[in-house]
Short mmCIF file of C-alpha atoms and ligand atoms in Angstrom, two decimals:
data_model
loop_
_atom_site.label_atom_id
_atom_site.label_comp_id
_atom_site.label_asym_id
_atom_site.label_seq_id
_atom_site.Cartn_x
_atom_site.Cartn_y
_atom_site.Cartn_z
CA MET U 1 -23.70 -33.77 -37.40
CA GLU U 2 -24.31 -30.06 -37.85
CA LYS U 3 -21.20 -27.92 -38.24
CA LYS U 4 -20.57 -24.84 -36.16
CA LYS U 5 -20.26 -21.61 -38.17
CA VAL U 6 -17.41 -19.12 -37.89
CA LEU U 7 -18.81 -15.85 -36.48
CA GLY U 8 -15.53 -13.94 -36.57
CA GLN U 9 -11.76 -14.03 -36.15
CA TYR U 10 -10.02 -11.55 -33.86
CA GLY U 11 -6.57 -10.57 -32.66
CA TYR U 12 -5.82 -9.43 -29.14
CA GLY U 13 -7.42 -6.16 -28.07
CA SER U 14 -4.91 -5.00 -25.49
CA GLN U 15 -1.42 -5.74 -24.27
CA HIS U 16 -0.33 -4.94 -20.72
CA TRP U 17 1.41 -6.24 -17.61
CA VAL U 18 -0.52 -7.96 -14.82
CA GLY U 19 1.59 -7.16 -11.79
CA ASP U 20 5.26 -7.36 -12.72
CA GLY U 21 5.20 -11.04 -13.72
CA PHE U 22 2.65 -11.45 -16.49
CA PRO U 23 3.08 -9.62 -19.81
CA VAL U 24 -0.31 -10.47 -21.31
CA ARG U 25 -2.19 -10.12 -24.54
CA ASN U 26 -5.93 -10.04 -23.90
CA LEU U 27 -7.91 -12.25 -26.32
CA PHE U 28 -11.26 -11.02 -24.96
CA PRO U 29 -13.15 -8.93 -23.99
CA SER U 30 -10.83 -5.99 -24.93
CA ASN U 31 -11.34 -6.77 -28.65
CA GLY U 32 -15.14 -6.58 -28.30
CA VAL U 33 -15.75 -10.35 -28.05
CA ALA U 34 -18.07 -10.77 -25.06
CA SER U 35 -21.62 -12.13 -25.18
CA GLU U 36 -20.80 -14.57 -27.99
CA ILE U 37 -18.21 -16.28 -25.73
CA ASN U 38 -20.41 -16.30 -22.56
CA PRO U 39 -19.90 -18.01 -20.01
CA PHE U 40 -16.22 -17.09 -20.47
CA LEU U 41 -15.50 -13.58 -19.23
CA MET U 42 -11.85 -12.94 -19.99
CA LEU U 43 -8.77 -14.60 -21.43
CA ASP U 44 -5.22 -13.34 -20.90
CA TYR U 45 -2.32 -14.97 -22.72
CA ALA U 46 0.90 -14.34 -20.76
CA GLY U 47 4.12 -14.55 -22.77
CA PRO U 48 5.84 -16.37 -24.25
CA ALA U 49 8.47 -14.16 -22.59
CA ASP U 50 11.95 -14.71 -21.22
CA PHE U 51 12.83 -13.76 -17.66
CA PRO U 52 16.40 -13.53 -16.34
CA PRO U 53 17.37 -15.40 -13.15
CA SER U 54 16.38 -13.48 -10.02
CA ASN U 55 16.00 -13.88 -6.27
CA GLN U 56 12.79 -11.80 -6.18
CA PRO U 57 9.67 -13.66 -7.44
CA ARG U 58 7.68 -11.52 -9.86
CA GLY U 59 3.90 -11.66 -10.06
CA VAL U 60 0.74 -10.21 -8.57
CA ASP U 61 0.48 -9.36 -4.88
CA GLU U 62 -2.52 -10.11 -2.68
CA HIS U 63 -5.85 -9.29 -4.41
CA PRO U 64 -9.46 -10.52 -4.21
CA HIS U 65 -11.92 -12.27 -6.54
CA ARG U 66 -15.67 -12.93 -6.16
CA GLY U 67 -18.43 -14.38 -8.31
CA PHE U 68 -16.51 -16.47 -10.85
CA GLU U 69 -13.64 -18.91 -11.42
CA THR U 70 -10.04 -18.31 -12.49
CA VAL U 71 -8.44 -21.08 -14.55
CA THR U 72 -4.66 -20.99 -14.99
CA ILE U 73 -3.04 -23.21 -17.63
CA ALA U 74 0.77 -23.47 -17.54
CA TYR U 75 2.75 -24.03 -20.75
CA GLN U 76 6.25 -22.86 -19.76
CA GLY U 77 7.59 -21.67 -16.41
CA SER U 78 5.67 -22.07 -13.16
CA VAL U 79 3.38 -20.12 -10.82
CA ASP U 80 3.23 -20.25 -7.03
CA HIS U 81 -0.22 -19.63 -5.62
CA ARG U 82 -1.58 -19.19 -2.12
CA ASP U 83 -5.00 -18.01 -1.00
CA SER U 84 -7.09 -17.02 1.99
CA ALA U 85 -9.00 -20.32 1.86
CA GLY U 86 -5.75 -22.04 2.85
CA ASN U 87 -4.84 -23.46 -0.57
CA ALA U 88 -1.31 -23.22 -1.89
CA GLY U 89 0.68 -24.89 -4.62
CA THR U 90 2.88 -24.59 -7.66
CA ILE U 91 1.45 -24.86 -11.17
CA HIS U 92 4.00 -26.52 -13.48
CA PRO U 93 3.96 -26.88 -17.28
CA GLY U 94 1.00 -29.08 -18.27
CA ASP U 95 -0.84 -28.43 -14.99
CA VAL U 96 -4.10 -26.53 -14.59
CA GLN U 97 -5.34 -24.67 -11.54
CA TRP U 98 -9.11 -24.29 -11.40
CA MET U 99 -9.91 -21.84 -8.61
CA THR U 100 -13.55 -21.18 -7.76
CA ALA U 101 -13.55 -17.80 -6.07
CA ALA U 102 -17.35 -17.87 -5.60
CA SER U 103 -18.14 -15.93 -2.36
CA GLY U 104 -14.60 -14.60 -2.28
CA VAL U 105 -10.93 -15.36 -1.93
CA VAL U 106 -7.83 -13.27 -1.58
CA HIS U 107 -4.78 -14.71 -3.29
CA GLU U 108 -1.36 -13.98 -4.71
CA GLU U 109 0.08 -15.31 -7.96
CA LYS U 110 3.87 -15.33 -8.29
CA HIS U 111 6.46 -16.91 -10.51
CA GLY U 112 7.53 -20.25 -9.03
CA HIS U 113 10.49 -20.22 -6.67
CA ASP U 114 12.66 -22.52 -8.82
CA PHE U 115 11.64 -20.79 -12.06
CA THR U 116 12.52 -17.40 -10.55
CA ALA U 117 15.99 -18.62 -9.59
CA ALA U 118 16.70 -20.32 -12.91
CA GLY U 119 14.93 -17.86 -15.24
CA GLY U 120 13.78 -18.88 -18.70
CA ALA U 121 10.69 -18.96 -20.88
CA PHE U 122 7.31 -18.19 -19.33
CA GLU U 123 3.94 -18.91 -20.97
CA MET U 124 0.52 -19.17 -19.28
CA ILE U 125 -3.17 -18.70 -19.95
CA GLN U 126 -5.60 -17.26 -17.43
CA LEU U 127 -9.25 -17.76 -18.24
CA TRP U 128 -12.17 -16.38 -16.23
CA VAL U 129 -15.31 -18.54 -16.15
CA ASN U 130 -18.59 -17.03 -14.93
CA LEU U 131 -20.76 -18.71 -12.30
CA PRO U 132 -24.56 -18.77 -12.28
CA ALA U 133 -26.21 -16.49 -9.69
CA ALA U 134 -27.25 -19.52 -7.62
CA VAL U 135 -23.62 -20.39 -6.77
CA LYS U 136 -21.86 -17.01 -6.86
CA MET U 137 -21.93 -16.88 -3.05
CA SER U 138 -21.11 -20.54 -2.42
CA PRO U 139 -17.85 -21.45 -0.62
CA PRO U 140 -14.58 -21.20 -2.58
CA ARG U 141 -13.20 -24.38 -4.14
CA TYR U 142 -9.76 -25.27 -5.44
CA GLN U 143 -8.76 -27.91 -7.98
CA ALA U 144 -5.04 -28.47 -8.53
CA ILE U 145 -5.11 -30.60 -11.67
CA THR U 146 -1.74 -32.10 -12.52
CA SER U 147 -0.58 -32.87 -16.04
CA ALA U 148 -0.73 -36.61 -15.28
CA GLU U 149 -4.46 -36.36 -14.45
CA ILE U 150 -5.35 -34.84 -17.83
CA PRO U 151 -6.06 -37.51 -20.47
CA ALA U 152 -4.17 -37.07 -23.73
CA ALA U 153 -6.01 -38.55 -26.72
CA ASP U 154 -4.73 -38.99 -30.26
CA LEU U 155 -7.63 -37.53 -32.22
CA ALA U 156 -5.97 -38.02 -35.59
CA PRO U 157 -2.41 -38.52 -36.85
CA GLY U 158 -0.37 -35.62 -35.42
CA VAL U 159 -3.21 -34.30 -33.25
CA VAL U 160 -3.11 -34.70 -29.46
CA ALA U 161 -6.01 -33.40 -27.36
CA ARG U 162 -5.59 -32.94 -23.61
CA VAL U 163 -9.13 -32.70 -22.27
CA ILE U 164 -9.07 -30.53 -19.14
CA ALA U 165 -12.84 -30.18 -18.68
CA GLY U 166 -15.95 -31.61 -20.28
CA GLU U 167 -15.99 -34.05 -23.15
CA LEU U 168 -14.48 -33.92 -26.61
CA ASN U 169 -14.79 -36.81 -29.09
CA SER U 170 -15.91 -39.03 -26.15
CA VAL U 171 -12.80 -38.23 -24.03
CA ARG U 172 -13.66 -36.80 -20.60
CA GLY U 173 -11.57 -34.33 -18.61
CA PRO U 174 -11.07 -34.24 -14.81
CA ALA U 175 -12.16 -30.67 -13.90
CA ARG U 176 -15.42 -30.30 -12.01
CA THR U 177 -17.50 -27.38 -13.29
CA PHE U 178 -20.80 -25.76 -12.24
CA THR U 179 -22.17 -25.45 -15.78
CA PRO U 180 -21.25 -27.50 -18.87
CA ILE U 181 -17.74 -26.42 -19.97
CA THR U 182 -15.36 -27.92 -22.52
CA LEU U 183 -11.69 -26.94 -22.19
CA VAL U 184 -9.09 -28.66 -24.35
CA ASP U 185 -5.37 -28.11 -24.99
CA LEU U 186 -4.70 -29.19 -28.60
CA ARG U 187 -1.30 -29.82 -30.19
CA MET U 188 -1.36 -30.13 -33.98
CA ALA U 189 1.58 -31.11 -36.16
CA ALA U 190 2.14 -29.41 -39.51
CA GLY U 191 -0.14 -30.99 -42.12
CA SER U 192 -2.55 -32.55 -39.60
CA ARG U 193 -6.35 -32.30 -39.59
CA ALA U 194 -8.92 -32.98 -36.89
CA SER U 195 -12.69 -33.21 -36.62
CA LEU U 196 -13.80 -32.02 -33.21
CA GLU U 197 -17.12 -33.01 -31.74
CA LEU U 198 -18.53 -30.90 -28.90
CA PRO U 199 -21.64 -31.26 -26.75
CA ALA U 200 -24.71 -29.41 -28.10
CA ASP U 201 -25.62 -25.82 -27.14
CA GLN U 202 -22.12 -24.56 -26.29
CA ASN U 203 -20.66 -21.22 -27.29
CA CYS U 204 -17.19 -21.83 -28.61
CA GLY U 205 -13.84 -20.21 -29.28
CA ILE U 206 -10.68 -21.60 -30.85
CA VAL U 207 -7.63 -19.77 -29.50
CA LEU U 208 -4.41 -19.96 -31.50
CA LEU U 209 -1.44 -19.51 -29.20
CA ARG U 210 1.21 -20.29 -31.80
CA GLY U 211 1.22 -21.73 -35.30
CA ASP U 212 -0.97 -21.66 -38.38
CA VAL U 213 -4.43 -23.21 -38.16
CA ALA U 214 -7.56 -23.02 -40.29
CA VAL U 215 -10.94 -23.31 -38.57
CA GLU U 216 -13.56 -24.41 -41.12
CA GLU U 217 -11.03 -23.38 -43.80
CA GLN U 218 -10.69 -19.86 -42.35
CA ARG U 219 -7.04 -19.29 -41.53
CA MET U 220 -5.42 -17.93 -38.37
CA ALA U 221 -1.64 -17.59 -38.57
CA GLY U 222 0.88 -16.28 -36.07
CA GLU U 223 0.06 -15.83 -32.41
CA ALA U 224 -2.69 -14.77 -30.02
CA GLN U 225 -5.86 -14.93 -32.10
CA ILE U 226 -9.34 -16.28 -31.55
CA THR U 227 -11.99 -17.69 -33.87
CA VAL U 228 -15.48 -17.41 -32.41
CA LEU U 229 -18.01 -20.04 -33.51
CA SER U 230 -21.80 -20.31 -33.38
CA GLN U 231 -23.61 -21.87 -30.43
CA ALA U 232 -25.56 -23.95 -32.95
CA GLY U 233 -23.86 -27.05 -34.33
CA GLN U 234 -21.48 -29.51 -32.75
CA SER U 235 -18.64 -30.28 -35.15
CA ILE U 236 -15.56 -28.24 -36.09
CA GLU U 237 -12.88 -28.98 -38.69
CA LEU U 238 -9.33 -27.85 -37.97
CA SER U 239 -6.26 -28.11 -40.16
CA ALA U 240 -2.71 -27.07 -39.31
CA ALA U 241 -0.22 -25.68 -41.84
CA ALA U 242 2.53 -25.53 -39.18
CA ASP U 243 3.12 -27.07 -35.75
CA SER U 244 0.44 -25.35 -33.67
CA LEU U 245 -0.72 -24.88 -30.11
CA VAL U 246 -4.46 -24.33 -29.74
CA LEU U 247 -6.90 -23.96 -26.84
CA LEU U 248 -10.53 -24.90 -27.37
CA LEU U 249 -13.17 -23.22 -25.19
CA GLY U 250 -16.77 -24.41 -25.11
CA GLY U 251 -19.51 -23.53 -22.66
CA GLU U 252 -23.26 -23.33 -22.28
CA PRO U 253 -24.11 -19.64 -21.91
CA ILE U 254 -25.30 -18.34 -18.55
CA ASN U 255 -28.14 -16.05 -19.53
CA GLU U 256 -28.15 -13.72 -16.53
CA PRO U 257 -27.18 -10.05 -16.11
CA VAL U 258 -23.45 -9.38 -15.63
CA ALA U 259 -22.18 -6.54 -13.41
CA SER U 260 -18.41 -6.47 -13.19
CA TYR U 261 -15.84 -4.27 -11.50
CA GLY U 262 -12.19 -5.30 -11.59
CA PRO U 263 -11.86 -8.64 -9.79
CA PHE U 264 -15.59 -8.92 -8.96
CA VAL U 265 -18.23 -10.31 -11.35
CA MET U 266 -21.78 -10.34 -10.01
CA ASN U 267 -25.31 -9.81 -11.37
CA THR U 268 -26.15 -6.34 -10.00
CA HIS U 269 -24.36 -3.13 -9.05
CA ASP U 270 -25.57 -3.55 -5.46
CA GLU U 271 -23.78 -6.88 -5.30
CA ILE U 272 -20.60 -5.22 -6.62
CA ARG U 273 -20.85 -2.53 -3.93
CA GLN U 274 -21.25 -5.28 -1.35
CA ALA U 275 -18.21 -7.13 -2.73
CA VAL U 276 -16.01 -4.03 -2.41
CA GLU U 277 -17.28 -3.48 1.14
CA ASP U 278 -16.77 -7.14 2.12
CA TYR U 279 -13.23 -7.16 0.74
CA ARG U 280 -12.31 -3.95 2.56
CA ALA U 281 -13.76 -5.31 5.79
CA GLY U 282 -11.64 -8.47 5.48
CA ARG U 283 -14.65 -10.73 4.94
CA MET U 284 -12.93 -12.49 2.01
CA GLY U 285 -10.16 -13.50 4.39
CA ARG U 286 -6.52 -12.54 4.41
CA LEU U 287 -3.26 -14.16 3.40
CA ARG U 288 -1.20 -15.39 6.28
MN1 MN F 1 -6.03 -13.39 -9.33
#
């Protein structure tokens, strides 16, 4: 099976707060990684950070999205979500929330009630996945995927893969997607190795959250880095020199124009103008 080639290795391009709850490092596109990781638009790595106990949940107040999906992966701490489509829930460690904003939702994202009261370590990923033009204006959809629903496969001694979406080494994940996506949470013990096998034709990134991992013998050590791989090829060799936490992203590119403005990602500037107008007029709904 043809190997994927390493195109580049990058650190985070910016560091900032999202609202008052999410101190993030941005793994793309602020570092210049963009078209090579299409259909993924953005990845923020929040924390790890410690929050003191409080009675005031931190986070992001009511805001809109249109034209894409937001995927939230919880590692430590929890997030309370509610949106204008009537969905609400708490994302706990190991859970994944796959929110299809599509034609538009308004939501808020806050630290979980119990986490806020207790305080402690907080660590999350938020990933933005583009939608093809044909479904950008379809109704919103919400998948609350619990940890128990995500299959955990032993790929090799010391290597556990939780397949959230798509298929890796013949293990299938539960998330429903509009285009072929592979999303996998990988835990690697020091000294372990794994051969990953992806579907054909997917752009691919290996995100190192913590640890020391070599991708095709090219080392990433520390935190918050990404190795971008070629669309061609299907297999990837990983080895870990320390206990490591890795997120694998794979996706077939959506080869359409991208026009984006803040929380809206469409195909044309006219569609962006319409999104701003629709949000202001309340046509993406309101939180109650
Ligand atoms: Mn949001």
